[in-house]
N, CA, C and O atoms as a DFTB+ gen file, in Angstrom:
428 C
 N C O
     1  1      78.677    -104.817      58.962
     2  2      78.207    -103.552      58.430
     3  2      76.776    -103.717      57.932
     4  3      76.460    -104.657      57.203
     5  1      75.926    -102.792      58.337
     6  2      74.533    -102.797      57.889
     7  2      74.331    -101.552      57.036
     8  3      74.391    -100.431      57.542
     9  1      74.093    -101.745      55.745
    10  2      73.890    -100.632      54.829
    11  2      72.443    -100.159      54.964
    12  3      71.503    -100.945      54.846
    13  1      72.286     -98.862      55.213
    14  2      70.970     -98.270      55.403
    15  2      70.300     -98.056      54.052
    16  3      70.904     -97.503      53.134
    17  1      69.043     -98.498      53.932
    18  2      68.264     -98.306      52.710
    19  2      66.890     -97.786      53.115
    20  3      66.040     -98.557      53.561
    21  1      66.670     -96.485      52.962
    22  2      65.400     -95.888      53.379
    23  2      64.345     -95.916      52.285
    24  3      63.318     -95.247      52.404
    25  1      64.581     -96.687      51.211
    26  2      63.571     -96.809      50.162
    27  2      62.265     -97.349      50.743
    28  3      61.213     -96.756      50.506
    29  1      62.294     -98.467      51.504
    30  2      61.079     -98.858      52.226
    31  2      61.027     -98.101      53.561
    32  3      61.995     -97.440      53.936
    33  1      59.912     -98.195      54.269
    34  2      59.776     -97.522      55.564
    35  2      60.523     -98.236      56.677
    36  3      60.834     -97.638      57.707
    37  1      60.813     -99.525      56.467
    38  2      61.524    -100.277      57.499
    39  2      62.361    -101.367      56.859
    40  3      62.160    -101.742      55.704
    41  1      63.304    -101.862      57.644
    42  2      64.232    -102.892      57.177
    43  2      64.494    -103.835      58.344
    44  3      64.593    -103.387      59.486
    45  1      64.609    -105.124      58.078
    46  2      64.929    -106.108      59.103
    47  2      66.224    -106.800      58.712
    48  3      66.399    -107.216      57.567
    49  1      67.137    -106.919      59.688
    50  2      68.420    -107.564      59.450
    51  2      68.589    -108.663      60.489
    52  3      68.442    -108.423      61.687
    53  1      68.897    -109.863      60.026
    54  2      69.138    -111.001      60.909
    55  2      70.643    -111.275      60.931
    56  3      71.235    -111.599      59.901
    57  1      71.254    -111.143      62.102
    58  2      72.690    -111.394      62.242
    59  2      72.860    -112.829      62.746
    60  3      72.468    -113.149      63.868
    61  1      73.445    -113.689      61.911
    62  2      73.597    -115.091      62.296
    63  2      75.066    -115.520      62.408
    64  3      75.359    -116.648      62.804
    65  1      75.978    -114.619      62.059
    66  2      77.412    -114.912      62.160
    67  2      78.171    -113.599      62.040
    68  3      77.571    -112.529      61.937
    69  1      79.482    -113.691      62.055
    70  2      80.311    -112.516      61.839
    71  2      80.896    -111.937      63.110
    72  3      80.801    -112.526      64.187
    73  1      81.502    -110.771      62.960
    74  2      82.196    -110.113      64.060
    75  2      81.196    -109.589      65.086
    76  3      80.002    -109.473      64.807
    77  1      81.704    -109.275      66.278
    78  2      80.838    -108.807      67.355
    79  2      80.556    -107.312      67.287
    80  3      79.689    -106.820      68.009
    81  1      81.273    -106.576      66.433
    82  2      81.076    -105.128      66.305
    83  2      80.327    -104.828      65.010
    84  3      80.809    -105.141      63.921
    85  1      79.157    -104.226      65.132
    86  2      78.341    -103.868      63.977
    87  2      78.353    -102.353      63.797
    88  3      78.376    -101.606      64.775
    89  1      78.336    -101.904      62.544
    90  2      78.238    -100.477      62.265
    91  2      77.122    -100.239      61.248
    92  3      76.809    -101.105      60.431
    93  1      76.533     -99.052      61.318
    94  2      75.519     -98.641      60.351
    95  2      76.202     -97.837      59.258
    96  3      76.858     -96.835      59.542
    97  1      76.054     -98.267      58.015
    98  2      76.684     -97.615      56.873
    99  2      75.657     -96.730      56.165
   100  3      74.887     -97.204      55.330
   101  1      75.654     -95.458      56.504
   102  2      74.759     -94.501      55.859
   103  2      75.331     -94.030      54.523
   104  3      74.590     -93.835      53.560
   105  1      76.642     -93.850      54.469
   106  2      77.276     -93.249      53.288
   107  2      77.056     -94.052      52.011
   108  3      76.955     -93.468      50.932
   109  1      76.982     -95.377      52.108
   110  2      76.777     -96.218      50.926
   111  2      75.325     -96.639      50.758
   112  3      75.000     -97.425      49.868
   113  1      74.457     -96.119      51.610
   114  2      73.046     -96.490      51.567
   115  2      72.209     -95.553      50.705
   116  3      72.716     -94.627      50.072
   117  1      70.912     -95.828      50.704
   118  2      69.941     -94.994      49.996
   119  2      69.283     -94.098      51.042
   120  3      68.549     -94.574      51.907
   121  1      69.555     -92.789      50.953
   122  2      69.084     -91.840      51.958
   123  2      68.006     -90.928      51.389
   124  3      67.948     -90.705      50.180
   125  1      67.148     -90.398      52.266
   126  2      66.077     -89.510      51.787
   127  2      66.604     -88.113      51.472
   128  3      67.699     -87.734      51.888
   129  1      65.801     -87.359      50.730
   130  2      66.124     -85.964      50.421
   131  2      65.091     -85.019      51.037
   132  3      65.085     -83.822      50.751
   133  1      64.219     -85.571      51.886
   134  2      63.235     -84.780      52.628
   135  2      63.005     -85.478      53.966
   136  3      63.471     -86.600      54.160
   137  1      62.299     -84.836      54.886
   138  2      62.053     -85.417      56.208
   139  2      61.496     -86.832      56.076
   140  3      60.629     -87.118      55.251
   141  1      62.038     -87.705      56.930
   142  2      61.635     -89.111      56.811
   143  2      61.906     -89.840      58.124
   144  3      62.905     -89.576      58.792
   145  1      61.015     -90.755      58.490
   146  2      61.253     -91.634      59.623
   147  2      61.454     -93.038      59.078
   148  3      60.785     -93.451      58.131
   149  1      62.369     -93.756      59.677
   150  2      62.784     -95.059      59.171
   151  2      63.029     -95.979      60.360
   152  3      63.582     -95.556      61.374
   153  1      62.618     -97.231      60.234
   154  2      62.794     -98.205      61.310
   155  2      63.668     -99.355      60.824
   156  3      63.438     -99.927      59.759
   157  1      64.679     -99.681      61.632
   158  2      65.562    -100.810      61.366
   159  2      65.456    -101.763      62.547
   160  3      65.677    -101.357      63.688
   161  1      65.119    -103.030      62.289
   162  2      65.076    -104.057      63.326
   163  2      66.279    -104.964      63.118
   164  3      66.471    -105.518      62.036
   165  1      67.090    -105.111      64.165
   166  2      68.274    -105.970      64.098
   167  2      68.074    -107.127      65.057
   168  3      67.888    -106.923      66.257
   169  1      68.111    -108.344      64.529
   170  2      67.958    -109.557      65.323
   171  2      69.313    -110.245      65.446
   172  3      69.953    -110.561      64.443
   173  1      69.743    -110.473      66.683
   174  2      71.008    -111.168      66.931
   175  2      70.719    -112.647      67.153
   176  3      70.348    -113.056      68.253
   177  1      70.890    -113.440      66.109
   178  2      70.617    -114.873      66.168
   179  2      71.874    -115.677      66.480
   180  3      71.899    -116.889      66.269
   181  1      72.917    -115.016      66.980
   182  2      74.158    -115.718      67.305
   183  2      74.186    -116.072      68.787
   184  3      73.263    -115.738      69.530
   185  1      75.224    -116.734      69.201
   186  2      75.395    -117.123      70.599
   187  2      76.207    -116.139      71.412
   188  3      76.547    -116.424      72.560
   189  1      76.530    -114.975      70.840
   190  2      77.314    -113.964      71.559
   191  2      76.642    -112.605      71.465
   192  3      75.844    -112.358      70.561
   193  1      76.964    -111.738      72.391
   194  2      76.460    -110.369      72.358
   195  2      77.178    -109.586      71.263
   196  3      78.399    -109.665      71.131
   197  1      76.424    -108.844      70.496
   198  2      76.966    -107.952      69.466
   199  2      76.855    -106.526      69.975
   200  3      76.007    -106.229      70.816
   201  1      77.707    -105.642      69.471
   202  2      77.636    -104.233      69.828
   203  2      77.431    -103.412      68.570
   204  3      78.219    -103.495      67.628
   205  1      76.376    -102.626      68.557
   206  2      76.101    -101.723      67.442
   207  2      76.720    -100.375      67.772
   208  3      76.361     -99.753      68.772
   209  1      77.652     -99.918      66.931
   210  2      78.280     -98.616      67.107
   211  2      77.608     -97.625      66.176
   212  3      77.535     -97.834      64.965
   213  1      77.118     -96.541      66.765
   214  2      76.434     -95.524      65.980
   215  2      77.439     -94.529      65.414
   216  3      78.394     -94.162      66.097
   217  1      77.236     -94.090      64.176
   218  2      78.157     -93.124      63.575
   219  2      78.039     -91.764      64.253
   220  3      76.977     -91.407      64.763
   221  1      79.130     -91.011      64.256
   222  2      79.139     -89.683      64.868
   223  2      79.684     -88.614      63.930
   224  3      79.496     -87.424      64.184
   225  1      80.346     -89.006      62.867
   226  2      81.007     -88.053      61.972
   227  2      80.080     -87.678      60.814
   228  3      79.565     -88.546      60.109
   229  1      79.878     -86.383      60.633
   230  2      79.059     -85.889      59.524
   231  2      79.679     -86.282      58.189
   232  3      80.885     -86.509      58.095
   233  1      78.844     -86.360      57.162
   234  2      79.335     -86.653      55.816
   235  2      78.438     -85.959      54.799
   236  3      77.320     -85.549      55.110
   237  1      78.953     -85.835      53.577
   238  2      78.206     -85.208      52.490
   239  2      77.931     -86.257      51.424
   240  3      78.828     -86.984      50.997
   241  1      76.680     -86.320      51.005
   242  2      76.298     -87.236      49.927
   243  2      75.300     -86.513      49.029
   244  3      74.297     -85.979      49.503
   245  1      75.584     -86.501      47.737
   246  2      74.727     -85.844      46.746
   247  2      74.410     -84.397      47.129
   248  3      73.289     -83.926      46.935
   249  1      75.407     -83.698      47.675
   250  2      75.247     -82.287      48.014
   251  2      74.537     -82.014      49.324
   252  3      74.307     -80.853      49.662
   253  1      74.182     -83.048      50.073
   254  2      73.498     -82.879      51.357
   255  2      74.455     -83.282      52.475
   256  3      75.060     -84.353      52.429
   257  1      74.588     -82.413      53.484
   258  2      75.393     -82.726      54.661
   259  2      74.501     -83.408      55.690
   260  3      73.497     -82.844      56.123
   261  1      74.871     -84.615      56.075
   262  2      74.127     -85.384      57.079
   263  2      74.902     -85.334      58.394
   264  3      76.065     -85.733      58.451
   265  1      74.247     -84.836      59.460
   266  2      74.840     -84.722      60.795
   267  2      74.130     -85.692      61.732
   268  3      72.921     -85.891      61.621
   269  1      74.872     -86.291      62.650
   270  2      74.301     -87.233      63.612
   271  2      74.107     -86.564      64.964
   272  3      74.993     -85.856      65.443
   273  1      72.952     -86.786      65.577
   274  2      72.656     -86.255      66.908
   275  2      72.351     -87.423      67.841
   276  3      71.281     -87.485      68.446
   277  1      73.306     -88.346      67.949
   278  2      73.130     -89.538      68.778
   279  2      73.325     -89.209      70.248
   280  3      74.063     -88.289      70.599
   281  1      72.662     -89.964      71.093
   282  2      72.870     -89.817      72.534
   283  2      73.725     -90.945      73.093
   284  3      74.158     -90.875      74.243
   285  1      73.976     -91.978      72.305
   286  2      74.808     -93.112      72.752
   287  2      75.791     -93.465      71.648
   288  3      75.498     -93.280      70.467
   289  1      76.958     -93.974      72.032
   290  2      77.957     -94.359      71.050
   291  2      77.848     -95.812      70.635
   292  3      77.978     -96.141      69.456
   293  1      77.606     -96.686      71.612
   294  2      77.504     -98.107      71.333
   295  2      76.364     -98.735      72.112
   296  3      76.104     -98.370      73.259
   297  1      75.685     -99.683      71.479
   298  2      74.533    -100.330      72.097
   299  2      74.695    -101.843      71.990
   300  3      74.872    -102.366      70.889
   301  1      74.636    -102.562      73.127
   302  2      74.743    -104.022      73.054
   303  2      73.447    -104.653      72.540
   304  3      72.347    -104.179      72.822
   305  1      73.614    -105.732      71.782
   306  2      72.478    -106.547      71.346
   307  2      72.751    -107.942      71.895
   308  3      73.583    -108.674      71.358
   309  1      72.060    -108.304      72.951
   310  2      72.295    -109.586      73.600
   311  2      71.997    -110.745      72.659
   312  3      71.186    -110.627      71.740
   313  1      72.674    -111.881      72.909
   314  2      72.453    -113.073      72.072
   315  2      70.982    -113.470      72.126
   316  3      70.358    -113.472      73.187
   317  1      70.450    -113.804      70.963
   318  2      69.062    -114.226      70.868
   319  2      68.049    -113.107      71.032
   320  3      66.856    -113.382      71.154
   321  1      68.487    -111.846      71.038
   322  2      67.593    -110.702      71.226
   323  2      67.579    -109.807      69.994
   324  3      68.374    -109.981      69.070
   325  1      66.658    -108.846      70.000
   326  2      66.547    -107.886      68.906
   327  2      66.480    -106.474      69.460
   328  3      66.136    -106.257      70.621
   329  1      66.818    -105.522      68.603
   330  2      66.635    -104.116      68.931
   331  2      65.916    -103.428      67.783
   332  3      65.972    -103.881      66.640
   333  1      65.239    -102.325      68.098
   334  2      64.644    -101.442      67.101
   335  2      65.492    -100.182      67.042
   336  3      65.779     -99.565      68.068
   337  1      65.887     -99.810      65.847
   338  2      66.638     -98.577      65.631
   339  2      65.703     -97.641      64.868
   340  3      65.448     -97.833      63.679
   341  1      65.200     -96.629      65.568
   342  2      64.298     -95.661      64.966
   343  2      65.127     -94.457      64.540
   344  3      65.764     -93.810      65.371
   345  1      65.118     -94.159      63.243
   346  2      65.945     -93.084      62.691
   347  2      65.030     -92.012      62.105
   348  3      64.145     -92.299      61.298
   349  1      65.263     -90.772      62.529
   350  2      64.506     -89.647      61.986
   351  2      65.471     -88.741      61.227
   352  3      66.462     -88.261      61.778
   353  1      65.162     -88.521      59.964
   354  2      65.927     -87.612      59.117
   355  2      65.179     -86.280      59.129
   356  3      64.061     -86.194      58.619
   357  1      65.783     -85.246      59.703
   358  2      65.145     -83.944      59.832
   359  2      65.962     -82.911      59.051
   360  3      67.091     -82.585      59.420
   361  1      65.370     -82.402      57.965
   362  2      66.075     -81.458      57.110
   363  2      65.930     -80.036      57.648
   364  3      64.820     -79.533      57.827
   365  1      67.073     -79.401      57.901
   366  2      67.124     -78.010      58.334
   367  2      66.860     -77.104      57.136
   368  3      66.158     -76.099      57.237
   369  1      67.439     -77.485      56.005
   370  2      67.223     -76.804      54.726
   371  2      67.514     -77.823      53.620
   372  3      67.647     -79.012      53.907
   373  1      67.613     -77.388      52.383
   374  2      67.784     -78.314      51.256
   375  2      69.119     -79.039      51.258
   376  3      69.258     -80.062      50.587
   377  1      70.116     -78.530      52.003
   378  2      71.444     -79.142      51.958
   379  2      71.958     -79.617      53.314
   380  3      73.113     -80.029      53.421
   381  1      71.123     -79.567      54.350
   382  2      71.548     -79.982      55.683
   383  2      70.476     -80.837      56.348
   384  3      69.317     -80.437      56.452
   385  1      70.886     -82.021      56.798
   386  2      69.965     -82.951      57.442
   387  2      70.560     -83.446      58.759
   388  3      71.707     -83.891      58.803
   389  1      69.776     -83.364      59.821
   390  2      70.179     -83.956      61.100
   391  2      69.547     -85.330      61.210
   392  3      68.365     -85.504      60.913
   393  1      70.340     -86.310      61.639
   394  2      69.863     -87.684      61.801
   395  2      69.791     -87.982      63.294
   396  3      70.808     -87.958      63.988
   397  1      68.593     -88.260      63.781
   398  2      68.368     -88.584      65.190
   399  2      68.089     -90.073      65.296
   400  3      67.273     -90.612      64.549
   401  1      68.768     -90.738      66.226
   402  2      68.633     -92.190      66.386
   403  2      68.152     -92.512      67.789
   404  3      68.692     -92.011      68.775
   405  1      67.128     -93.357      67.868
   406  2      66.638     -93.834      69.161
   407  2      66.590     -95.362      69.085
   408  3      66.092     -95.932      68.115
   409  1      67.120     -96.017      70.132
   410  2      67.197     -97.472      70.120
   411  2      66.412     -98.050      71.299
   412  3      66.499     -97.576      72.432
   413  1      65.638     -99.102      70.982
   414  2      64.858     -99.789      71.996
   415  2      65.195    -101.265      71.962
   416  3      65.187    -101.881      70.896
   417  1      65.493    -101.845      73.132
   418  2      65.718    -103.289      73.235
   419  2      64.363    -103.990      73.312
   420  3      63.448    -103.505      73.978
   421  1      64.235    -105.118      72.640
   422  2      63.024    -105.930      72.789
   423  2      63.079    -106.596      74.147
   424  3      64.143    -107.028      74.590
   425  1      61.967    -106.678      74.792
   426  2      61.910    -107.307      76.132
   427  2      61.564    -108.774      75.979
   428  3      61.464    -109.492      76.974
């Protein structure tokens, strides 16, 4: 589980052990209350491929409904490789935010 913290503009996570299925934990993270772009770099330093599963179920935190507009459900992170997870928080109004996720594999 990777807890999202949008306090800084970006976050780097090094995966060196653990299960092969990774999830992004937005509900327990620090989320913005206005439009924001955030970058998460995940490095797979293990000897196996990991799979990042993107959340799809909306949730409410501090009176704001966060909705996901993902285009993919799961993304592989090959052993010894990294991915960039670019997250855009787009507020429709004061109580509704759409979260758009774009993922790029490092070459």
